[in-house]
Coordinates of C-alpha atoms in Angstrom, one line a residue:
M18 CA -49.5 -12.0 -56.2
R19 CA -46.3 -10.5 -55.1
R20 CA -44.6 -12.2 -52.3
S21 CA -42.6 -10.1 -50.0
I22 CA -40.7 -10.4 -46.5
A23 CA -39.8 -7.7 -43.9
T24 CA -36.1 -7.5 -43.2
V25 CA -37.0 -8.0 -39.5
C26 CA -37.9 -11.7 -39.8
L27 CA -34.2 -12.7 -40.9
S28 CA -31.0 -12.8 -39.0
G29 CA -27.8 -10.7 -40.2
T30 CA -26.8 -7.7 -41.7
L31 CA -29.3 -6.0 -44.1
T32 CA -27.2 -7.4 -47.2
E33 CA -27.3 -10.6 -45.7
K34 CA -31.2 -10.4 -45.5
L35 CA -31.6 -9.0 -48.8
T36 CA -29.4 -11.8 -50.4
A37 CA -31.4 -14.7 -48.3
A38 CA -34.8 -13.1 -49.6
A39 CA -33.9 -12.9 -53.3
R40 CA -32.3 -16.5 -53.2
A41 CA -35.5 -17.7 -51.5
G42 CA -37.5 -16.4 -54.4
F43 CA -39.4 -13.3 -52.8
D44 CA -40.4 -10.5 -55.1
G45 CA -39.8 -7.6 -52.6
V46 CA -38.9 -6.6 -49.1
E47 CA -40.1 -4.5 -46.2
I48 CA -37.0 -2.6 -45.2
F49 CA -37.2 -2.2 -41.2
E50 CA -35.7 1.1 -40.1
N51 CA -33.0 -0.5 -37.7
D52 CA -31.9 -2.7 -40.6
L53 CA -31.0 0.6 -42.7
L54 CA -29.8 2.6 -39.7
A55 CA -26.9 -0.3 -39.0
S56 CA -26.0 -0.6 -42.5
P57 CA -23.0 0.8 -43.8
L58 CA -24.5 1.3 -47.4
I59 CA -26.0 4.6 -48.1
P60 CA -29.8 4.5 -49.4
E61 CA -28.7 4.7 -53.2
E62 CA -26.5 1.7 -52.6
I63 CA -29.2 -0.3 -51.0
R64 CA -31.7 0.6 -53.8
A65 CA -29.1 -0.7 -56.3
R66 CA -28.4 -3.8 -54.3
C67 CA -32.2 -4.5 -54.3
A68 CA -32.3 -4.0 -58.0
D69 CA -29.4 -6.3 -58.8
L70 CA -31.1 -8.8 -56.7
G71 CA -34.5 -8.4 -58.2
L72 CA -36.3 -7.0 -55.1
A73 CA -38.8 -4.4 -54.9
I74 CA -38.6 -2.3 -51.9
D75 CA -42.4 -2.5 -51.1
L76 CA -42.5 -1.0 -47.5
Y77 CA -40.5 1.3 -45.4
Q78 CA -41.3 0.8 -41.8
P79 CA -42.0 2.0 -39.1
M80 CA -43.0 5.7 -38.3
R81 CA -44.4 5.9 -34.7
D82 CA -46.1 8.3 -32.6
I83 CA -47.5 10.6 -35.5
E84 CA -51.3 11.3 -35.1
A85 CA -53.6 12.7 -32.4
V86 CA -51.2 15.0 -30.3
P87 CA -50.8 18.4 -29.4
E88 CA -49.8 20.7 -32.5
A89 CA -46.5 21.7 -31.3
E90 CA -45.8 17.8 -31.0
F91 CA -47.3 17.4 -34.3
T92 CA -45.1 20.2 -36.0
R93 CA -42.0 18.3 -34.8
N94 CA -43.5 14.9 -36.2
L95 CA -43.8 16.8 -39.8
R96 CA -40.2 17.7 -39.5
R97 CA -39.2 14.2 -38.6
A98 CA -41.3 12.8 -41.6
R99 CA -39.8 15.1 -44.1
H100 CA -36.5 13.6 -43.3
K101 CA -37.8 10.1 -43.6
F102 CA -39.7 10.9 -46.9
E103 CA -36.5 12.3 -48.4
L104 CA -34.4 9.1 -47.3
M105 CA -37.4 7.0 -48.8
R106 CA -37.0 8.7 -52.1
R107 CA -33.5 8.1 -52.2
L108 CA -34.0 4.4 -51.3
G109 CA -36.8 4.0 -53.9
A110 CA -39.7 3.1 -51.6
D111 CA -43.2 4.5 -52.1
T112 CA -45.0 3.5 -48.9
V113 CA -44.4 4.0 -45.5
L114 CA -46.0 2.4 -42.5
V115 CA -47.4 4.5 -39.7
C116 CA -48.2 2.7 -36.6
S117 CA -51.1 4.0 -34.2
N118 CA -49.9 6.2 -31.6
V119 CA -48.6 4.5 -28.2
S120 CA -47.6 7.6 -26.6
P121 CA -49.1 9.3 -23.5
L122 CA -49.3 12.4 -25.3
A123 CA -52.2 10.8 -27.9
E124 CA -55.5 12.4 -27.4
D125 CA -58.8 10.3 -27.7
D126 CA -60.0 12.6 -30.8
D127 CA -60.5 10.7 -34.0
D128 CA -61.2 14.1 -35.7
L129 CA -57.6 15.2 -34.7
A130 CA -56.3 12.0 -35.8
A131 CA -57.9 12.0 -39.2
E132 CA -57.0 15.9 -39.7
Q133 CA -53.2 15.2 -38.8
L134 CA -52.9 11.9 -40.7
G135 CA -54.2 14.0 -43.8
R136 CA -51.8 16.8 -43.3
L137 CA -48.9 14.0 -43.1
A138 CA -50.5 12.4 -46.3
D139 CA -50.2 16.1 -48.0
L140 CA -46.6 16.1 -47.3
A141 CA -46.0 12.4 -48.3
Q142 CA -47.7 12.9 -51.7
D143 CA -45.2 15.7 -52.6
F144 CA -42.6 12.9 -52.3
G145 CA -44.4 10.5 -54.3
I146 CA -45.1 8.4 -51.1
R147 CA -48.3 6.7 -49.7
V148 CA -48.9 6.5 -46.2
A149 CA -50.3 3.1 -44.8
Y150 CA -52.0 3.6 -41.3
E151 CA -51.8 0.5 -39.2
A152 CA -53.7 -0.3 -35.8
L153 CA -51.2 -1.8 -33.2
A154 CA -52.9 -4.3 -30.7
W155 CA -51.7 -2.1 -27.9
G156 CA -52.5 1.3 -29.4
R157 CA -53.0 3.6 -27.0
Q158 CA -56.4 5.2 -28.5
V159 CA -56.6 3.1 -31.9
S160 CA -55.9 -0.6 -31.6
T161 CA -58.4 -2.3 -33.9
Y162 CA -58.5 -2.3 -37.6
D163 CA -61.9 -1.0 -38.0
H164 CA -61.2 2.0 -35.8
A165 CA -57.9 2.6 -38.0
W166 CA -60.0 2.5 -41.0
R167 CA -62.8 4.9 -39.7
I168 CA -60.0 7.4 -39.2
V169 CA -58.5 6.8 -42.6
E170 CA -61.9 7.1 -44.2
A171 CA -62.7 10.5 -42.5
A172 CA -59.2 11.8 -43.7
D173 CA -60.2 10.9 -47.2
H174 CA -56.9 11.6 -48.7
P175 CA -55.6 9.9 -51.9
A176 CA -52.3 9.2 -50.3
L177 CA -53.7 7.7 -47.3
G178 CA -54.6 4.3 -46.6
T179 CA -54.6 1.4 -44.1
C180 CA -52.4 -1.4 -43.5
L181 CA -53.8 -4.7 -42.2
D182 CA -51.9 -6.7 -40.2
S183 CA -52.8 -10.4 -39.2
F184 CA -51.2 -10.6 -35.7
H185 CA -52.6 -7.1 -34.4
I186 CA -56.1 -8.2 -35.9
L187 CA -56.2 -11.9 -35.0
S188 CA -54.5 -11.4 -31.3
R189 CA -57.4 -9.2 -30.3
S190 CA -60.2 -11.5 -31.5
S191 CA -60.5 -15.1 -32.8
D192 CA -64.4 -14.6 -33.6
P193 CA -64.7 -14.9 -37.3
K194 CA -67.6 -12.4 -37.4
S195 CA -65.0 -9.8 -36.2
L196 CA -63.4 -10.1 -39.6
E197 CA -66.3 -9.7 -41.7
G198 CA -65.7 -6.0 -41.5
I199 CA -62.6 -6.2 -43.7
E200 CA -64.8 -6.7 -46.8
D201 CA -66.3 -3.1 -46.2
I202 CA -63.0 -1.5 -46.7
P203 CA -62.3 -0.7 -50.5
G204 CA -59.4 -2.7 -51.9
E205 CA -57.7 0.1 -53.2
K206 CA -57.5 1.7 -49.7
I207 CA -55.7 -1.3 -48.4
F208 CA -52.4 -0.1 -49.1
F209 CA -50.5 -3.1 -47.5
L210 CA -51.1 -6.5 -45.9
Q211 CA -48.7 -7.9 -43.4
L212 CA -48.9 -11.6 -42.3
A213 CA -47.7 -13.5 -39.3
D214 CA -49.3 -16.5 -37.3
A215 CA -48.6 -17.1 -33.4
P216 CA -49.1 -19.9 -30.8
L217 CA -52.5 -19.4 -28.8
M218 CA -51.0 -18.0 -25.7
A219 CA -52.3 -15.8 -22.6
M220 CA -49.8 -13.1 -22.2
D221 CA -49.4 -9.6 -22.6
V222 CA -49.9 -8.5 -26.3
L223 CA -47.0 -6.5 -26.8
Q224 CA -44.5 -9.5 -25.5
W225 CA -46.4 -12.0 -27.5
S226 CA -45.8 -9.9 -30.6
R227 CA -42.3 -9.2 -30.0
H228 CA -41.1 -12.8 -29.4
Y229 CA -43.5 -15.3 -30.7
R230 CA -44.8 -14.6 -33.9
C231 CA -44.3 -17.3 -36.6
F232 CA -45.0 -17.9 -40.2
P233 CA -48.4 -18.8 -41.5
G234 CA -49.2 -22.2 -40.7
Q235 CA -46.9 -22.7 -38.0
G236 CA -49.2 -21.2 -35.1
G237 CA -52.7 -21.2 -34.0
F238 CA -54.2 -18.3 -35.8
D239 CA -56.8 -18.4 -38.7
V240 CA -54.5 -16.5 -41.1
A241 CA -56.1 -18.2 -44.1
G242 CA -59.7 -16.8 -43.2
L243 CA -58.2 -13.2 -42.7
V244 CA -56.6 -13.2 -46.1
R245 CA -59.9 -14.6 -47.7
H246 CA -61.5 -11.5 -46.6
V247 CA -58.9 -9.3 -47.6
L248 CA -58.9 -10.8 -51.4
A249 CA -62.7 -10.4 -51.3
T250 CA -62.2 -6.3 -51.2
G251 CA -60.3 -6.5 -54.4
Y252 CA -56.8 -6.1 -52.7
D253 CA -53.9 -6.8 -55.2
G254 CA -50.8 -5.8 -53.4
P255 CA -48.0 -7.9 -51.9
L256 CA -48.7 -10.9 -49.3
S257 CA -45.7 -9.8 -46.8
L258 CA -44.5 -11.4 -44.0
E259 CA -43.6 -9.6 -40.9
V260 CA -42.6 -11.8 -38.1
F261 CA -40.7 -11.0 -34.8
N262 CA -39.2 -14.1 -33.3
D263 CA -36.3 -14.8 -31.1
V264 CA -35.3 -18.0 -32.8
F265 CA -35.7 -16.5 -36.4
R266 CA -33.3 -13.8 -35.4
Q267 CA -30.7 -16.6 -34.4
A268 CA -31.2 -18.8 -37.3
D269 CA -29.6 -19.1 -40.5
A270 CA -31.2 -16.3 -42.7
G271 CA -31.4 -18.6 -46.0
R272 CA -33.4 -21.3 -44.6
T273 CA -35.7 -19.0 -42.6
A274 CA -36.3 -17.0 -45.7
L275 CA -37.2 -20.5 -47.6
D276 CA -39.6 -21.3 -44.9
G277 CA -41.3 -18.2 -45.0
L278 CA -41.7 -18.6 -48.7
R279 CA -43.1 -22.0 -48.2
S280 CA -45.4 -20.6 -45.7
L281 CA -46.8 -18.4 -48.4
L282 CA -47.3 -21.0 -51.1
A283 CA -49.3 -23.1 -48.9
L284 CA -51.4 -19.9 -47.6
E285 CA -51.8 -19.0 -51.5
E286 CA -53.0 -22.7 -52.1
N287 CA -55.2 -22.4 -48.8
T288 CA -56.9 -19.2 -50.1
G289 CA -57.2 -20.0 -53.6
V290 CA -54.7 -17.5 -55.0
S291 CA -52.6 -20.3 -56.6
Q292 CA -52.5 -23.9 -57.1
L293 CA -49.7 -26.6 -56.1
P294 CA -49.8 -30.1 -56.9
A295 CA -52.7 -31.9 -54.5
P296 CA -51.1 -33.4 -51.3
V297 CA -51.1 -37.1 -51.1
I298 CA -51.6 -37.8 -47.6
P299 CA -49.7 -40.9 -46.5
S300 CA -51.7 -43.8 -45.5
G301 CA -49.0 -45.5 -43.1
V302 CA -45.5 -45.9 -42.2
A303 CA -43.8 -48.6 -44.4
F304 CA -40.9 -48.7 -42.4
A305 CA -38.4 -46.7 -40.0
E306 CA -34.7 -46.7 -41.0
L307 CA -32.0 -46.8 -38.1
A308 CA -28.3 -46.0 -39.3
T309 CA -25.7 -47.3 -37.1
S310 CA -22.2 -48.4 -37.1
D311 CA -22.7 -51.2 -34.7
P312 CA -25.8 -53.1 -35.5
E313 CA -25.5 -55.8 -33.1
P314 CA -27.0 -54.0 -30.0
V315 CA -30.0 -52.8 -32.2
G316 CA -30.5 -56.3 -33.4
E317 CA -30.4 -57.8 -29.8
L318 CA -33.1 -55.2 -28.6
L319 CA -35.1 -55.9 -31.4
A320 CA -35.2 -59.7 -31.0
A321 CA -35.9 -59.2 -27.4
L322 CA -38.7 -57.2 -28.3
G323 CA -40.0 -60.2 -30.5
F324 CA -38.9 -59.0 -34.1
A325 CA -37.5 -61.4 -36.6
R326 CA -34.6 -60.4 -39.2
T327 CA -36.7 -61.5 -42.0
A328 CA -34.8 -60.3 -45.0
R329 CA -31.4 -58.6 -46.1
H330 CA -30.7 -56.0 -48.8
R331 CA -29.3 -57.6 -52.0
G332 CA -26.7 -54.9 -52.3
K333 CA -26.2 -53.1 -49.0
P334 CA -25.6 -53.8 -45.4
V335 CA -29.1 -53.3 -44.6
D336 CA -31.4 -55.8 -42.6
L337 CA -35.2 -55.9 -42.4
W338 CA -36.6 -56.7 -39.2
E339 CA -40.4 -57.3 -38.7
Q340 CA -43.1 -57.9 -36.5
G341 CA -46.8 -58.0 -37.5
T342 CA -46.8 -54.8 -39.7
A343 CA -43.9 -53.0 -38.1
R344 CA -41.0 -52.8 -40.1
V345 CA -37.5 -51.6 -39.1
L346 CA -34.4 -51.3 -41.2
V347 CA -31.2 -51.3 -39.5
N348 CA -28.7 -49.9 -42.0
A349 CA -24.8 -50.8 -41.0
G350 CA -23.8 -48.9 -44.0
A351 CA -23.4 -45.7 -41.9
A352 CA -20.0 -46.6 -40.2
R353 CA -18.0 -43.7 -42.2
R354 CA -20.6 -41.3 -41.2
R355 CA -21.8 -42.0 -37.9
T356 CA -20.8 -43.6 -34.6
E357 CA -24.0 -43.5 -32.9
T358 CA -27.4 -45.0 -33.9
T359 CA -29.7 -42.6 -35.0
L360 CA -33.4 -42.6 -36.5
A361 CA -32.2 -41.6 -40.1
A362 CA -35.0 -42.4 -42.4
V363 CA -38.7 -43.0 -42.5
G364 CA -40.9 -44.8 -45.4
L365 CA -44.3 -43.4 -45.8
E366 CA -46.7 -45.4 -47.8
S367 CA -48.1 -43.3 -50.6
A368 CA -50.8 -43.9 -53.3
D369 CA -48.8 -41.8 -55.7
P370 CA -45.0 -41.6 -54.7
R371 CA -44.3 -39.5 -57.7
A372 CA -47.0 -36.9 -56.9
S373 CA -45.9 -36.8 -53.1
T374 CA -42.5 -35.8 -54.6
H375 CA -43.7 -33.3 -56.8
R376 CA -45.8 -31.7 -53.9
A377 CA -42.9 -31.6 -51.8
E378 CA -40.6 -29.8 -54.5
A379 CA -43.5 -27.3 -55.3
L380 CA -43.0 -26.6 -51.3
L381 CA -39.3 -26.0 -51.6
A382 CA -38.3 -29.4 -49.9
P383 CA -35.4 -30.7 -51.5
A384 CA -35.4 -34.2 -53.3
L385 CA -32.5 -36.5 -52.4
P386 CA -30.6 -38.5 -54.8
R387 CA -30.2 -42.2 -53.7
R388 CA -27.4 -44.4 -54.3
R389 CA -28.6 -47.7 -56.1
T390 CA -27.7 -50.2 -58.8
E391 CA -29.7 -51.0 -61.7
R392 CA -31.5 -53.5 -59.9
D393 CA -32.8 -51.4 -57.2
V394 CA -36.3 -50.2 -56.8
P395 CA -36.4 -46.6 -57.5
L396 CA -37.7 -44.8 -54.6
E397 CA -38.9 -41.2 -54.3
S398 CA -37.3 -39.1 -51.4
I399 CA -37.1 -35.8 -49.9
A400 CA -35.2 -34.3 -46.9
A401 CA -37.1 -33.1 -43.9
P402 CA -35.9 -30.0 -42.2
D403 CA -33.9 -31.9 -39.4
G404 CA -32.0 -34.1 -42.1
T405 CA -34.3 -36.9 -41.8
E406 CA -34.9 -38.8 -45.2
V407 CA -38.5 -39.1 -46.1
L408 CA -39.1 -42.0 -48.7
F409 CA -42.4 -42.4 -50.4
C410 CA -43.1 -46.1 -50.8
A411 CA -46.0 -47.2 -53.3
T412 CA -49.2 -48.7 -51.6
G413 CA -52.2 -49.9 -53.1
K414 CA -50.8 -50.2 -56.8
P415 CA -49.8 -53.6 -57.5
E416 CA -48.3 -52.5 -60.8
L417 CA -45.6 -50.6 -59.4
P418 CA -42.3 -52.3 -57.7
S419 CA -42.3 -52.6 -54.0
W420 CA -39.5 -51.4 -51.9
T421 CA -39.3 -54.9 -50.2
D422 CA -38.1 -56.3 -53.7
D423 CA -34.9 -54.9 -52.8
F424 CA -34.5 -57.6 -50.1
A425 CA -33.6 -61.4 -50.2
R426 CA -35.6 -63.2 -47.6
T427 CA -33.8 -65.2 -44.8
G428 CA -36.7 -67.6 -44.5
K429 CA -37.5 -66.4 -41.0
P430 CA -41.2 -65.6 -40.3
A431 CA -42.2 -62.4 -38.7
R432 CA -44.3 -62.8 -35.3
P433 CA -47.9 -61.1 -35.7
G434 CA -49.2 -58.4 -33.5
F435 CA -46.9 -55.2 -33.7
G436 CA -47.6 -52.0 -35.6
I437 CA -46.0 -48.5 -35.7
D438 CA -48.1 -46.3 -33.6
H439 CA -46.1 -43.3 -34.0
L440 CA -42.6 -41.7 -34.9
A441 CA -41.0 -39.2 -32.7
L442 CA -38.2 -36.8 -34.2
T443 CA -36.1 -34.5 -32.1
Q444 CA -35.6 -31.0 -33.8
P445 CA -32.7 -28.9 -33.5
W446 CA -33.9 -25.7 -31.8
H447 CA -34.0 -23.3 -34.6
H448 CA -35.9 -26.0 -37.0
F449 CA -39.1 -26.8 -34.6
D450 CA -41.4 -24.3 -36.4
E451 CA -40.1 -25.1 -39.8
A452 CA -40.5 -28.9 -39.1
V453 CA -44.3 -28.3 -38.3
L454 CA -44.8 -26.4 -41.3
F455 CA -43.0 -29.1 -43.3
H456 CA -44.8 -31.9 -42.0
R457 CA -48.2 -29.9 -42.2
T458 CA -48.1 -28.6 -45.8
V459 CA -45.7 -31.1 -47.5
L460 CA -47.1 -34.1 -46.0
G461 CA -50.7 -33.1 -45.5
L462 CA -50.5 -34.0 -41.6
S463 CA -52.7 -32.1 -39.2
P464 CA -51.2 -30.8 -36.2
H465 CA -52.4 -31.2 -32.7
D466 CA -51.9 -28.5 -30.0
T467 CA -48.4 -27.7 -28.8
V468 CA -47.3 -29.3 -25.4
E469 CA -44.8 -28.0 -23.2
L470 CA -43.5 -30.1 -20.2
A471 CA -41.0 -29.6 -17.5
D472 CA -37.6 -31.6 -18.0
P473 CA -35.0 -31.8 -15.3
Y474 CA -32.6 -29.6 -17.2
G475 CA -35.0 -27.2 -18.9
L476 CA -38.3 -26.9 -21.0
F477 CA -39.3 -30.1 -23.3
R478 CA -41.5 -28.6 -25.9
S479 CA -43.6 -31.4 -28.3
R480 CA -46.2 -31.1 -31.1
A481 CA -47.9 -34.0 -32.9
L482 CA -49.1 -34.2 -36.4
S483 CA -51.3 -37.0 -37.8
A484 CA -53.0 -38.3 -40.9
P485 CA -56.8 -39.1 -40.8
A486 CA -58.2 -42.3 -39.6
D487 CA -55.3 -44.9 -38.9
G488 CA -52.7 -42.8 -41.0
P489 CA -49.2 -41.9 -39.7
R490 CA -48.6 -40.1 -36.5
I491 CA -45.4 -37.9 -36.2
V492 CA -44.4 -36.3 -32.9
L493 CA -41.9 -33.5 -33.3
N494 CA -40.0 -32.9 -29.9
L495 CA -37.7 -30.1 -29.2
A496 CA -35.4 -31.1 -25.9
P497 CA -33.5 -29.0 -24.0
A498 CA -30.2 -31.0 -24.8
P499 CA -30.6 -32.7 -27.9
T500 CA -27.4 -34.7 -27.9
D501 CA -28.6 -36.9 -24.8
D502 CA -31.2 -39.5 -24.1
A503 CA -34.1 -37.3 -23.5
G504 CA -33.4 -35.6 -27.0
A505 CA -33.2 -39.0 -28.8
G506 CA -35.8 -40.0 -31.5
H507 CA -37.8 -43.3 -31.0
V508 CA -40.4 -45.4 -32.7
A509 CA -43.5 -46.4 -30.9
F510 CA -44.8 -49.8 -31.6
A511 CA -48.6 -50.4 -31.3
V512 CA -49.4 -53.8 -29.2
E513 CA -52.6 -55.4 -28.2
D514 CA -51.4 -56.3 -24.7
V515 CA -48.5 -54.5 -23.3
V516 CA -48.4 -56.5 -20.0
A517 CA -47.7 -59.8 -21.8
I518 CA -45.2 -58.2 -24.1
V519 CA -43.4 -56.7 -21.3
R520 CA -43.2 -59.8 -19.3
R521 CA -42.1 -61.8 -22.6
V522 CA -39.2 -59.0 -23.0
R523 CA -38.2 -59.3 -19.5
A524 CA -37.8 -63.1 -19.5
T525 CA -35.2 -62.4 -22.2
G526 CA -33.1 -60.7 -19.7
T527 CA -33.8 -57.3 -21.3
E528 CA -34.2 -54.5 -18.9
L529 CA -36.6 -51.7 -19.6
L530 CA -36.7 -47.8 -18.3
R531 CA -36.9 -48.0 -14.6
I532 CA -39.9 -45.7 -13.3
P533 CA -39.8 -44.3 -9.7
G534 CA -42.2 -45.8 -7.2
N535 CA -43.6 -42.2 -6.6
Y536 CA -45.2 -42.1 -10.0
Y537 CA -47.3 -45.2 -8.8
D538 CA -48.3 -43.9 -5.5
D539 CA -49.4 -40.7 -7.1
L540 CA -51.5 -42.8 -10.0
A541 CA -53.3 -44.5 -7.0
A542 CA -54.5 -41.2 -5.8
S543 CA -55.4 -40.1 -9.4
Y544 CA -57.3 -43.4 -10.8
E545 CA -59.3 -46.2 -9.6
F546 CA -57.8 -49.7 -10.8
A547 CA -58.8 -53.2 -10.6
D548 CA -57.4 -55.4 -8.0
G549 CA -53.5 -55.9 -8.6
E550 CA -53.5 -53.8 -11.9
L551 CA -51.5 -51.0 -10.5
E552 CA -49.1 -53.5 -8.8
T553 CA -48.4 -54.8 -12.1
Y554 CA -47.8 -51.5 -13.8
R555 CA -45.2 -50.8 -10.7
E556 CA -43.4 -54.3 -11.2
L557 CA -43.2 -53.8 -15.0
G558 CA -42.4 -50.2 -15.4
I559 CA -45.7 -49.5 -17.3
L560 CA -46.8 -45.8 -17.3
Y561 CA -50.6 -45.1 -17.4
D562 CA -52.9 -42.5 -18.7
R563 CA -56.8 -41.6 -19.2
D564 CA -58.4 -39.1 -21.0
Q565 CA -62.0 -37.4 -20.3
H566 CA -63.6 -39.8 -22.5
G567 CA -62.5 -42.9 -20.7
G568 CA -59.8 -43.9 -23.3
E569 CA -56.8 -45.5 -21.8
F570 CA -53.0 -45.5 -22.7
R571 CA -50.7 -48.2 -21.2
H572 CA -46.8 -47.6 -22.3
C573 CA -43.4 -48.2 -21.4
Y574 CA -39.9 -47.5 -22.9
T575 CA -36.7 -49.6 -23.6
A576 CA -33.1 -48.4 -22.8
T577 CA -31.7 -45.7 -25.3
I578 CA -29.0 -47.3 -28.0
G579 CA -27.0 -44.2 -29.3
H580 CA -30.0 -41.7 -30.0
V581 CA -32.8 -44.2 -30.5
F582 CA -35.1 -45.9 -28.0
F583 CA -38.4 -47.9 -28.7
E584 CA -41.9 -47.3 -26.9
L585 CA -44.5 -49.8 -26.5
V586 CA -48.0 -48.6 -26.7
Q587 CA -51.6 -50.2 -26.1
R588 CA -54.5 -47.8 -26.7
T589 CA -58.0 -48.6 -25.8
G590 CA -61.3 -46.7 -25.7
G591 CA -60.5 -44.5 -28.4
Y592 CA -57.5 -42.8 -26.8
R593 CA -55.8 -40.7 -29.2
G594 CA -53.1 -38.6 -27.0
F595 CA -49.4 -39.7 -26.4
G596 CA -49.5 -39.9 -22.9
A597 CA -48.1 -36.3 -22.3
A598 CA -48.8 -36.1 -18.6
N599 CA -46.1 -39.1 -18.1
A600 CA -43.6 -37.5 -20.1
P601 CA -41.9 -35.6 -17.4
V602 CA -41.3 -38.8 -15.4
R603 CA -39.9 -40.4 -18.6
L604 CA -37.6 -37.7 -19.3
A605 CA -36.1 -37.6 -15.5
A606 CA -35.9 -41.7 -15.8
Q607 CA -33.9 -41.2 -19.2
R608 CA -31.6 -38.7 -17.7
R609 CA -30.9 -40.8 -14.7
Q610 CA -30.5 -43.8 -16.8
G611 CA -28.2 -42.1 -19.1
L612 CA -26.1 -40.7 -16.3
G613 CA -26.0 -44.4 -14.7
D614 CA -24.7 -45.6 -17.9
V615 CA -21.8 -43.0 -18.1
L616 CA -20.8 -43.8 -14.4
A617 CA -20.9 -47.3 -15.4
D618 CA -18.3 -47.0 -18.2
R619 CA -16.1 -44.8 -16.2
L620 CA -15.9 -47.5 -13.4
R621 CA -15.2 -50.2 -16.2
S622 CA -12.3 -48.0 -17.6
L623 CA -10.9 -47.9 -13.9
H624 CA -10.6 -51.4 -13.8

């Protein structure tokens, strides 16, 4: 099917938007009227520009407040429409979007609405134009797709059809049965299909629509279910994205357009329109790689946690630290590129690394070339939206070389007991939704609900994605200030006895994140503990959470080195969350610790 995008989805001038859409690979565009009005190009020049870029103009929009009005007002509306139709003829657009009336003048009279839309369609037909009538979710008299269709059906005009918009339909009802009526509409009378997702929110639908729409797969709507109903009618028009989003309006138009096309590719796969290489869901985390220009503090902290430096890369300054099944690579070859320690790469275990890469490339994720010698194991790798390198490491196939073959063993044994529970990646503010879609579609991870938390300096937004069973968990965080400790990425290690581990760590003289006593006073009011249990948590700085099923979560944090810190996690009773209730306390403690470190550095510099 053809793929289209509304210019309102993208930032920049109309020329920049058209260029971004074409480079991403879209077939057509919806031209939003405000973009045309602000352009210095005349309609003929815009038409020629689209033709040069290989873009069809699939829709011109919107025309507002047309139908079910007093005759004098409708006469003025026809005069306005004539000017728009003449402009569209110059532009080369043959379909116009007419939104259901929101004006106080709109009358509750379906017969009048049908009669006036029929007259509008008469005029449009003279210009070779079709009218697609859409029910706005906040329409004064017409706010549902089935109501709009009844009016179109009553008008019975060949140049009048309906436009279905996933946001307007799904924001009013999440009941799957409410969508079944779509299949009663003849496919040839669905003139256009507009697609948007959105996070599930309890707010005014107009504000929800204007600021929080996102691409399919980034929100909580069943957009795929709606599209299946539409396709069952025989609809063969474009799948078109129409997203109003404050972040998209400020982000790079090229990246946004690529992200939009990725969402359509995944949607087509989900609805059976087209096929992509099958997802290869990663079975685990092979390693987390830290890039640093100063490996000594990282090594000291890992050693304090009980890790051993078990191997060194044969040709690069990269050390392998292990404990149990948890592996951390410390890459000191980043001195020319970075001054701070960062979580730069993630190795994911894949049953078929080549297939994983083919899937990623089909969904527009860039493959990354790797600097290696002839002796190095070839590793498939791609770039995540935040720049993190994702490497696919063969697992379960002894005939394939292992990434560990590149390392020479030091002879030090690894202590048992640790695993990698999850990885947390901090996202730039304009890449968060893109990252959710990437991890969901490219890696095949399932998203959890979005969590929003109070940070001392703003709002902290987080969304976890996970593989089935014991597969990898990745948490995407959007911090208010991603350059400080609260915005750092981290590796969470799974342990069997966090109390014993913390006592061992503290015996080395290593300090963990300090948690205020007020937190533990509140825990005493919230939960009942065994004698001495809460006092132990207070002494050691361990945080605690319990879910509704009785599952328990005990965790604590190290100090931050550069832009990385570690978390120790103990899960019992089937707990599957991430301790979100404790995040505000952790964030505040990290802010306070970061400020203390800055003050200490300044005092040292004075002496």
